Amino acid sequence: MKVLYFAWVRQKVGVAEEEVAPPAEVRDVAGLIAWLAGRSAGHAAAFADPRQVRAAVNQDFAPPAHPVKPGDEVAFFPPVTGG
């Protein structure tokens, strides 16, 4: 699974992207966030408040309950506002 990080999420994690292989029990975006938060202090800081992070799975916006699977591309970014 390819995970991409944008804006302050990337700054806290310390990388723009990474390949990960979460355990089988990680089945949705929320589970992935919880698992990623345990990978490092930077990940923990980025995902300290999951409500402040948005996700896209395979380039489509995805809610926390959206399923994820091996081979997916999952992006995390701050909420976006228009002007």
Tab-separated table of C-alpha atoms in Angstrom:
chain	number	residue	atom	x	y	z
A	1	MET	CA	0.000	0.000	0.000
A	2	LYS	CA	1.322	3.412	-0.929
A	3	VAL	CA	0.646	6.179	1.597
A	4	LEU	CA	1.054	9.840	0.662
A	5	TYR	CA	1.235	12.744	3.105
A	6	PHE	CA	0.537	16.390	2.290
A	7	ALA	CA	1.018	19.802	3.963
A	8	TRP	CA	1.447	19.725	7.760
A	9	VAL	CA	0.726	15.987	7.847
A	10	ARG	CA	3.876	15.461	5.745
A	11	GLN	CA	5.854	17.833	7.961
A	12	LYS	CA	4.936	15.913	11.117
A	13	VAL	CA	5.465	12.446	9.632
A	14	GLY	CA	8.751	13.532	8.057
A	15	VAL	CA	8.270	11.900	4.632
A	16	ALA	CA	6.097	12.644	1.596
A	17	GLU	CA	5.261	9.008	0.919
A	18	GLU	CA	5.975	5.490	2.040
A	19	GLU	CA	5.133	1.905	1.157
A	20	VAL	CA	3.506	0.079	4.060
A	21	ALA	CA	2.125	-3.386	4.688
A	22	PRO	CA	-0.429	-3.050	7.484
A	23	PRO	CA	-1.650	-6.172	9.271
A	24	ALA	CA	-4.802	-7.907	8.037
A	25	GLU	CA	-6.918	-6.384	10.795
A	26	VAL	CA	-6.480	-2.940	9.191
A	27	ARG	CA	-9.534	-2.875	6.960
A	28	ASP	CA	-10.532	0.792	6.682
A	29	VAL	CA	-9.150	4.322	6.729
A	30	ALA	CA	-9.743	4.678	10.483
A	31	GLY	CA	-7.866	1.445	11.172
A	32	LEU	CA	-5.020	2.561	8.943
A	33	ILE	CA	-4.772	5.871	10.787
A	34	ALA	CA	-4.660	4.067	14.142
A	35	TRP	CA	-1.982	1.686	12.872
A	36	LEU	CA	0.098	4.462	11.294
A	37	ALA	CA	-0.061	6.494	14.531
A	38	GLY	CA	1.934	3.732	16.214
A	39	ARG	CA	4.777	3.748	13.673
A	40	SER	CA	6.729	6.745	15.038
A	41	ALA	CA	6.459	9.883	17.145
A	42	GLY	CA	5.949	11.881	13.945
A	43	HIS	CA	3.095	9.643	12.833
A	44	ALA	CA	1.567	9.891	16.317
A	45	ALA	CA	1.729	13.699	16.148
A	46	ALA	CA	0.203	13.791	12.661
A	47	PHE	CA	-2.701	11.539	13.633
A	48	ALA	CA	-3.168	12.742	17.233
A	49	ASP	CA	-6.604	14.091	16.276
A	50	PRO	CA	-7.900	12.004	13.357
A	51	ARG	CA	-10.786	14.462	12.887
A	52	GLN	CA	-8.221	16.994	11.645
A	53	VAL	CA	-7.033	14.747	8.809
A	54	ARG	CA	-8.813	13.965	5.552
A	55	ALA	CA	-8.137	10.934	3.367
A	56	ALA	CA	-8.398	9.878	-0.233
A	57	VAL	CA	-8.250	6.266	-1.385
A	58	ASN	CA	-7.157	5.817	-4.988
A	59	GLN	CA	-7.643	9.572	-5.518
A	60	ASP	CA	-11.252	9.688	-4.260
A	61	PHE	CA	-12.190	11.369	-0.987
A	62	ALA	CA	-12.818	8.673	1.613
A	63	PRO	CA	-14.530	8.702	5.037
A	64	PRO	CA	-13.025	6.851	8.012
A	65	ALA	CA	-15.122	3.732	7.319
A	66	HIS	CA	-13.939	3.450	3.697
A	67	PRO	CA	-12.225	0.088	3.117
A	68	VAL	CA	-8.521	-0.148	2.291
A	69	LYS	CA	-6.616	-3.093	0.851
A	70	PRO	CA	-3.121	-3.977	-0.372
A	71	GLY	CA	-2.285	-2.120	-3.552
A	72	ASP	CA	-4.366	0.943	-2.676
A	73	GLU	CA	-2.953	4.450	-2.722
A	74	VAL	CA	-4.048	6.338	0.395
A	75	ALA	CA	-3.391	10.065	0.798
A	76	PHE	CA	-3.686	12.060	4.019
A	77	PHE	CA	-4.024	15.833	4.111
A	78	PRO	CA	-5.516	18.657	6.194
A	79	PRO	CA	-9.087	19.784	5.569
A	80	VAL	CA	-9.280	21.934	2.442
A	81	THR	CA	-11.169	25.194	2.363
A	82	GLY	CA	-12.143	27.174	-0.684
A	83	GLY	CA	-11.891	30.865	-1.263
